[in-house]
PDB file of C-alpha atoms in Angstrom:
ATOM      1  CA  MET A   1      68.265  92.693  90.427  1.00 39.00           C
ATOM      2  CA  ASN A   2      66.077  95.613  91.380  1.00 43.00           C
ATOM      3  CA  ALA A   3      67.068  98.854  89.709  1.00 41.00           C
ATOM      4  CA  SER A   4      67.581 100.529  93.101  1.00 45.00           C
ATOM      5  CA  LEU A   5      70.104  97.866  94.075  1.00 56.00           C
ATOM      6  CA  LYS A   6      72.377  98.170  91.058  1.00 61.00           C
ATOM      7  CA  PRO A   7      75.957  99.338  91.731  1.00 67.00           C
ATOM      8  CA  ALA A   8      75.954 103.122  92.061  1.00 71.00           C
ATOM      9  CA  ALA A   9      79.491 103.737  90.798  1.00 77.00           C
ATOM     10  CA  HIS A  10      81.482 103.016  87.644  1.00 82.00           C
ATOM     11  CA  PRO A  11      83.318  99.648  87.807  1.00 86.00           C
ATOM     12  CA  ALA A  12      86.660 101.399  87.265  1.00 89.00           C
ATOM     13  CA  TRP A  13      86.515 102.511  90.910  1.00 94.00           C
ATOM     14  CA  LEU A  14      86.856  98.854  91.908  1.00 95.00           C
ATOM     15  CA  LEU A  15      90.495  98.854  90.780  1.00 95.00           C
ATOM     16  CA  ALA A  16      91.529 102.002  92.630  1.00 96.00           C
ATOM     17  CA  PRO A  17      92.091 100.456  96.109  1.00 96.00           C
ATOM     18  CA  SER A  18      94.407  97.729  94.784  1.00 97.00           C
ATOM     19  CA  VAL A  19      96.372 100.218  92.675  1.00 97.00           C
ATOM     20  CA  VAL A  20      96.832 102.620  95.597  1.00 97.00           C
ATOM     21  CA  VAL A  21      97.797  99.941  98.124  1.00 98.00           C
ATOM     22  CA  GLY A  22     100.051  98.149  95.637  1.00 97.00           C
ATOM     23  CA  LEU A  23     101.986 101.308  94.766  1.00 97.00           C
ATOM     24  CA  ALA A  24     102.328 102.413  98.385  1.00 98.00           C
ATOM     25  CA  MET A  25     103.407  99.029  99.751  1.00 97.00           C
ATOM     26  CA  LEU A  26     105.486  97.542  96.941  1.00 96.00           C
ATOM     27  CA  LEU A  27     107.077 100.714  95.562  1.00 96.00           C
ATOM     28  CA  GLY A  28     106.847 103.218  98.397  1.00 96.00           C
ATOM     29  CA  HIS A  29     107.235 100.757 101.293  1.00 97.00           C
ATOM     30  CA  HIS A  30     105.001 103.021 103.358  1.00 97.00           C
ATOM     31  CA  GLY A  31     102.096 101.603 105.354  1.00 97.00           C
ATOM     32  CA  TRP A  32     100.617 104.963 106.305  1.00 98.00           C
ATOM     33  CA  SER A  33     100.543 106.070 102.675  1.00 98.00           C
ATOM     34  CA  ALA A  34      98.776 102.837 101.798  1.00 98.00           C
ATOM     35  CA  MET A  35      96.152 103.345 104.497  1.00 98.00           C
ATOM     36  CA  LEU A  36      95.534 107.036 103.813  1.00 98.00           C
ATOM     37  CA  GLY A  37      95.544 106.594 100.040  1.00 98.00           C
ATOM     38  CA  PHE A  38      93.222 103.602 100.334  1.00 98.00           C
ATOM     39  CA  HIS A  39      90.755 105.544 102.439  1.00 98.00           C
ATOM     40  CA  GLY A  40      91.190 108.654 100.315  1.00 97.00           C
ATOM     41  CA  CYS A  41      90.134 106.959  97.087  1.00 96.00           C
ATOM     42  CA  MET A  42      87.080 105.512  98.842  1.00 97.00           C
ATOM     43  CA  ILE A  43      86.103 108.904 100.251  1.00 97.00           C
ATOM     44  CA  ALA A  44      86.503 110.429  96.776  1.00 96.00           C
ATOM     45  CA  ALA A  45      84.210 107.790  95.255  1.00 95.00           C
ATOM     46  CA  LEU A  46      81.614 108.269  97.987  1.00 95.00           C
ATOM     47  CA  ILE A  47      81.646 112.048  97.507  1.00 95.00           C
ATOM     48  CA  VAL A  48      81.349 111.800  93.724  1.00 94.00           C
ATOM     49  CA  HIS A  49      78.450 109.342  93.913  1.00 93.00           C
ATOM     50  CA  ARG A  50      76.808 110.513  97.142  1.00 91.00           C
ATOM     51  CA  ARG A  51      73.520 111.399  95.437  1.00 89.00           C
ATOM     52  CA  ARG A  52      73.160 107.904  94.017  1.00 88.00           C
ATOM     53  CA  LEU A  53      73.274 106.235  97.430  1.00 91.00           C
ATOM     54  CA  ASP A  54      70.157 105.352  99.377  1.00 92.00           C
ATOM     55  CA  TRP A  55      71.494 106.330 102.800  1.00 92.00           C
ATOM     56  CA  GLY A  56      68.263 105.337 104.531  1.00 93.00           C
ATOM     57  CA  ARG A  57      68.616 101.790 103.238  1.00 93.00           C
ATOM     58  CA  LEU A  58      72.355 101.548 103.813  1.00 95.00           C
ATOM     59  CA  LEU A  59      72.213 102.633 107.462  1.00 94.00           C
ATOM     60  CA  ARG A  60      68.835 101.159 108.416  1.00 96.00           C
ATOM     61  CA  PRO A  61      69.314  99.268 111.706  1.00 95.00           C
ATOM     62  CA  PRO A  62      68.020  95.714 112.106  1.00 95.00           C
ATOM     63  CA  CYS A  63      65.826  94.657 115.006  1.00 95.00           C
ATOM     64  CA  ALA A  64      67.523  94.463 118.413  1.00 96.00           C
ATOM     65  CA  THR A  65      67.392  90.657 118.489  1.00 97.00           C
ATOM     66  CA  THR A  66      69.173  90.336 115.151  1.00 96.00           C
ATOM     67  CA  LEU A  67      71.773  92.899 116.168  1.00 97.00           C
ATOM     68  CA  LEU A  68      72.528  91.222 119.510  1.00 97.00           C
ATOM     69  CA  ALA A  69      72.647  87.738 117.969  1.00 98.00           C
ATOM     70  CA  ASN A  70      75.106  88.880 115.322  1.00 98.00           C
ATOM     71  CA  PHE A  71      77.214  90.729 117.882  1.00 98.00           C
ATOM     72  CA  ALA A  72      77.456  87.618 120.078  1.00 98.00           C
ATOM     73  CA  ALA A  73      78.307  85.348 117.140  1.00 98.00           C
ATOM     74  CA  ALA A  74      80.824  87.776 115.658  1.00 98.00           C
ATOM     75  CA  ALA A  75      82.514  88.447 119.007  1.00 98.00           C
ATOM     76  CA  LEU A  76      82.938  84.729 119.714  1.00 98.00           C
ATOM     77  CA  LEU A  77      84.205  83.949 116.232  1.00 97.00           C
ATOM     78  CA  MET A  78      86.650  86.849 116.248  1.00 97.00           C
ATOM     79  CA  ILE A  79      88.055  85.865 119.645  1.00 97.00           C
ATOM     80  CA  LEU A  80      88.749  82.422 118.194  1.00 97.00           C
ATOM     81  CA  PHE A  81      90.145  83.979 115.017  1.00 96.00           C
ATOM     82  CA  SER A  82      92.531  86.235 116.950  1.00 97.00           C
ATOM     83  CA  TRP A  83      93.676  83.307 119.096  1.00 97.00           C
ATOM     84  CA  ALA A  84      94.234  81.163 115.992  1.00 95.00           C
ATOM     85  CA  LEU A  85      96.325  83.881 114.314  1.00 94.00           C
ATOM     86  CA  VAL A  86      98.564  84.188 117.373  1.00 95.00           C
ATOM     87  CA  ALA A  87      98.845  80.420 117.808  1.00 94.00           C
ATOM     88  CA  TYR A  88      99.756  79.932 114.137  1.00 91.00           C
ATOM     89  CA  ALA A  89     102.348  82.718 114.224  1.00 90.00           C
ATOM     90  CA  GLU A  90     103.911  81.454 117.452  1.00 88.00           C
ATOM     91  CA  ARG A  91     104.479  78.064 115.829  1.00 87.00           C
ATOM     92  CA  HIS A  92     106.984  79.887 113.628  1.00 78.00           C
ATOM     93  CA  GLY A  93     109.100  81.003 116.572  1.00 78.00           C
ATOM     94  CA  SER A  94     110.183  84.608 116.233  1.00 86.00           C
ATOM     95  CA  TYR A  95     107.479  85.759 113.798  1.00 91.00           C
ATOM     96  CA  GLY A  96     106.481  88.486 116.240  1.00 92.00           C
ATOM     97  CA  ASP A  97     109.932  90.028 115.917  1.00 93.00           C
ATOM     98  CA  VAL A  98     109.766  89.684 112.128  1.00 92.00           C
ATOM     99  CA  LEU A  99     106.375  91.400 112.094  1.00 95.00           C
ATOM    100  CA  ASP A 100     107.615  94.169 114.377  1.00 95.00           C
ATOM    101  CA  ARG A 101     110.606  94.876 112.129  1.00 95.00           C
ATOM    102  CA  GLY A 102     108.395  94.712 109.047  1.00 96.00           C
ATOM    103  CA  LEU A 103     105.954  97.284 110.405  1.00 97.00           C
ATOM    104  CA  THR A 104     108.829  99.621 111.265  1.00 97.00           C
ATOM    105  CA  ALA A 105     110.381  99.129 107.827  1.00 97.00           C
ATOM    106  CA  PHE A 106     107.058 100.077 106.236  1.00 97.00           C
ATOM    107  CA  ALA A 107     106.837 103.360 108.166  1.00 96.00           C
ATOM    108  CA  VAL A 108     104.531 102.124 110.924  1.00 97.00           C
ATOM    109  CA  PRO A 109     106.848 102.517 113.948  1.00 95.00           C
ATOM    110  CA  GLU A 110     105.748 101.668 117.460  1.00 94.00           C
ATOM    111  CA  ASN A 111     104.847 105.252 118.358  1.00 96.00           C
ATOM    112  CA  THR A 112     102.248 105.492 115.555  1.00 97.00           C
ATOM    113  CA  ARG A 113     100.681 102.038 115.850  1.00 97.00           C
ATOM    114  CA  LEU A 114      97.951 103.017 118.281  1.00 97.00           C
ATOM    115  CA  LEU A 115      96.699 105.703 115.884  1.00 97.00           C
ATOM    116  CA  PHE A 116      97.037 103.258 112.986  1.00 97.00           C
ATOM    117  CA  ALA A 117      95.006 100.687 114.934  1.00 97.00           C
ATOM    118  CA  ILE A 118      92.288 103.231 115.783  1.00 97.00           C
ATOM    119  CA  GLU A 119      91.893 104.167 112.121  1.00 97.00           C
ATOM    120  CA  LEU A 120      91.873 100.503 111.122  1.00 97.00           C
ATOM    121  CA  CYS A 121      89.205  99.565 113.663  1.00 97.00           C
ATOM    122  CA  LEU A 122      86.912 102.604 113.418  1.00 96.00           C
ATOM    123  CA  LEU A 123      87.212 104.400 110.080  1.00 97.00           C
ATOM    124  CA  ASN A 124      88.254 101.470 107.920  1.00 98.00           C
ATOM    125  CA  PRO A 125      85.169  99.235 108.427  1.00 98.00           C
ATOM    126  CA  LEU A 126      82.815 102.149 107.769  1.00 98.00           C
ATOM    127  CA  LEU A 127      84.520 103.276 104.570  1.00 98.00           C
ATOM    128  CA  GLU A 128      85.005  99.756 103.252  1.00 98.00           C
ATOM    129  CA  GLU A 129      81.397  98.767 103.800  1.00 98.00           C
ATOM    130  CA  LEU A 130      80.089 101.975 102.237  1.00 97.00           C
ATOM    131  CA  PHE A 131      82.410 101.415  99.277  1.00 97.00           C
ATOM    132  CA  TRP A 132      82.368  97.637  98.645  1.00 96.00           C
ATOM    133  CA  ARG A 133      78.853  96.787  99.831  1.00 96.00           C
ATOM    134  CA  GLY A 134      77.323 100.265  99.386  1.00 95.00           C
ATOM    135  CA  LEU A 135      78.493 101.743  96.104  1.00 94.00           C
ATOM    136  CA  PHE A 136      78.953  98.282  94.612  1.00 93.00           C
ATOM    137  CA  PHE A 137      76.146  96.361  96.278  1.00 91.00           C
ATOM    138  CA  SER A 138      74.900  93.408  94.257  1.00 89.00           C
ATOM    139  CA  ASP A 139      72.115  91.056  95.268  1.00 90.00           C
ATOM    140  CA  ARG A 140      73.358  88.202  93.092  1.00 90.00           C
ATOM    141  CA  THR A 141      73.746  84.854  94.859  1.00 93.00           C
ATOM    142  CA  ARG A 142      76.915  83.875  93.002  1.00 94.00           C
ATOM    143  CA  PRO A 143      80.244  85.611  93.708  1.00 95.00           C
ATOM    144  CA  ALA A 144      80.381  89.114  92.227  1.00 94.00           C
ATOM    145  CA  ALA A 145      83.273  91.212  90.910  1.00 93.00           C
ATOM    146  CA  THR A 146      83.233  93.298  94.065  1.00 95.00           C
ATOM    147  CA  ASP A 147      83.973  90.184  96.172  1.00 97.00           C
ATOM    148  CA  PHE A 148      87.168  89.555  94.211  1.00 97.00           C
ATOM    149  CA  CYS A 149      88.224  93.204  94.132  1.00 96.00           C
ATOM    150  CA  TYR A 150      87.626  93.471  97.884  1.00 97.00           C
ATOM    151  CA  ALA A 151      90.041  90.583  98.399  1.00 98.00           C
ATOM    152  CA  ALA A 152      92.618  91.708  95.830  1.00 97.00           C
ATOM    153  CA  PHE A 153      94.007  94.763  97.603  1.00 96.00           C
ATOM    154  CA  HIS A 154      94.696  92.640 100.704  1.00 97.00           C
ATOM    155  CA  PHE A 155      97.340  90.717  98.758  1.00 97.00           C
ATOM    156  CA  PHE A 156      99.480  93.852  98.450  1.00 97.00           C
ATOM    157  CA  ALA A 157      98.964  94.598 102.139  1.00 97.00           C
ATOM    158  CA  LEU A 158      99.932  91.046 103.178  1.00 96.00           C
ATOM    159  CA  ILE A 159     102.812  90.209 100.859  1.00 96.00           C
ATOM    160  CA  PRO A 160     105.451  92.342 102.670  1.00 94.00           C
ATOM    161  CA  PHE A 161     104.810  90.457 105.917  1.00 94.00           C
ATOM    162  CA  MET A 162     104.511  86.812 104.880  1.00 92.00           C
ATOM    163  CA  PRO A 163     105.517  84.348 102.149  1.00 92.00           C
ATOM    164  CA  ALA A 164     103.691  84.642  98.846  1.00 95.00           C
ATOM    165  CA  LEU A 165     101.858  81.331  99.340  1.00 95.00           C
ATOM    166  CA  GLN A 166     100.315  82.410 102.656  1.00 93.00           C
ATOM    167  CA  ALA A 167      99.437  85.837 101.236  1.00 96.00           C
ATOM    168  CA  THR A 168      97.736  84.162  98.273  1.00 97.00           C
ATOM    169  CA  ILE A 169      95.800  81.748 100.493  1.00 97.00           C
ATOM    170  CA  GLY A 170      94.715  84.619 102.722  1.00 96.00           C
ATOM    171  CA  THR A 171      93.585  86.642  99.716  1.00 97.00           C
ATOM    172  CA  ILE A 172      91.565  83.742  98.319  1.00 97.00           C
ATOM    173  CA  GLY A 173      89.932  83.299 101.718  1.00 97.00           C
ATOM    174  CA  LEU A 174      88.976  86.963 101.728  1.00 98.00           C
ATOM    175  CA  VAL A 175      86.917  86.461  98.571  1.00 98.00           C
ATOM    176  CA  GLY A 176      84.696  84.319 100.774  1.00 98.00           C
ATOM    177  CA  VAL A 177      84.669  87.014 103.456  1.00 98.00           C
ATOM    178  CA  GLY A 178      83.585  89.651 100.935  1.00 98.00           C
ATOM    179  CA  TYR A 179      80.905  87.326  99.600  1.00 98.00           C
ATOM    180  CA  SER A 180      79.613  86.617 103.120  1.00 98.00           C
ATOM    181  CA  LEU A 181      79.450  90.302 104.040  1.00 98.00           C
ATOM    182  CA  ARG A 182      77.561  91.052 100.833  1.00 97.00           C
ATOM    183  CA  GLN A 183      75.074  88.267 101.551  1.00 97.00           C
ATOM    184  CA  MET A 184      74.543  89.691 105.049  1.00 97.00           C
ATOM    185  CA  ALA A 185      73.674  93.018 103.451  1.00 96.00           C
ATOM    186  CA  LYS A 186      71.365  91.268 100.976  1.00 95.00           C
ATOM    187  CA  ARG A 187      69.478  89.440 103.743  1.00 95.00           C
ATOM    188  CA  ASN A 188      68.975  92.765 105.509  1.00 94.00           C
ATOM    189  CA  GLY A 189      67.560  94.579 102.468  1.00 92.00           C
ATOM    190  CA  GLY A 190      70.867  96.244 101.608  1.00 93.00           C
ATOM    191  CA  SER A 191      71.508  97.580 105.114  1.00 96.00           C
ATOM    192  CA  LEU A 192      75.205  97.680 106.018  1.00 97.00           C
ATOM    193  CA  VAL A 193      74.781  97.636 109.796  1.00 98.00           C
ATOM    194  CA  ILE A 194      75.323  93.880 110.235  1.00 98.00           C
ATOM    195  CA  PRO A 195      78.265  93.659 107.769  1.00 98.00           C
ATOM    196  CA  LEU A 196      79.766  96.708 109.458  1.00 98.00           C
ATOM    197  CA  LEU A 197      79.530  94.991 112.852  1.00 98.00           C
ATOM    198  CA  TRP A 198      81.268  91.855 111.605  1.00 98.00           C
ATOM    199  CA  HIS A 199      83.882  93.860 109.706  1.00 98.00           C
ATOM    200  CA  ALA A 200      84.737  96.051 112.691  1.00 98.00           C
ATOM    201  CA  LEU A 201      85.112  93.094 115.046  1.00 98.00           C
ATOM    202  CA  GLY A 202      87.275  91.345 112.453  1.00 98.00           C
ATOM    203  CA  ASP A 203      89.614  94.318 112.255  1.00 98.00           C
ATOM    204  CA  VAL A 204      89.745  94.462 116.063  1.00 98.00           C
ATOM    205  CA  ALA A 205      90.675  90.774 116.153  1.00 98.00           C
ATOM    206  CA  ILE A 206      93.553  91.372 113.737  1.00 97.00           C
ATOM    207  CA  VAL A 207      94.806  94.393 115.684  1.00 97.00           C
ATOM    208  CA  VAL A 208      94.710  92.434 118.961  1.00 97.00           C
ATOM    209  CA  ALA A 209      96.645  89.569 117.378  1.00 97.00           C
ATOM    210  CA  ILE A 210      99.311  91.939 116.016  1.00 96.00           C
ATOM    211  CA  ALA A 211      99.592  93.695 119.381  1.00 95.00           C
ATOM    212  CA  ARG A 212     100.079  90.384 121.161  1.00 95.00           C
ATOM    213  CA  LEU A 213     102.725  89.252 118.697  1.00 94.00           C
ATOM    214  CA  THR A 214     104.697  92.495 118.694  1.00 93.00           C
ATOM    215  CA  GLY A 215     104.145  93.560 122.317  1.00 81.00           C
TER     216      GLY A 215
END
């Protein structure tokens, strides 16, 4: 690994998102606290280590052809992903009602969901990419610790809304997502623009699926 591409932050930061989300969701039963605490610890890490980050590399845009090709592929895949989530949930009958009650029980009532969705789709992809694939970028081909830590906090976010088996399967799948996003950054010289595009469209797909199920 090139010296300039070594992780810029202490590995202990990798545990912070899971700890914050776990405490907020499992003990506090408060979705907004989980989201704000999750983003807060990432912002703190980025501020502390801001001078170690190569912002020019992280935000360097790819060529227009690469950007458009990735946008088209990501948009198509995420449309299919959103449809599959809704189709799977609808096979379980009233899961939309269960999800709606679960969101309300975890302090995300209907009147705050639009704001929650905006933060999830706009701020969340940016902070996550800067944190997971920026501060902790690794150009190794094999799975890295950051791929597993990226997936881990999702378990605590998922477990209140689905059986443990499905939450575990989803979390394992997200190790692959984290690995794929990191490899996208690697192929683009450490730039986060392409991973950010895929991440943002993925979050939009999830929000659309939840809106359809609870609407």
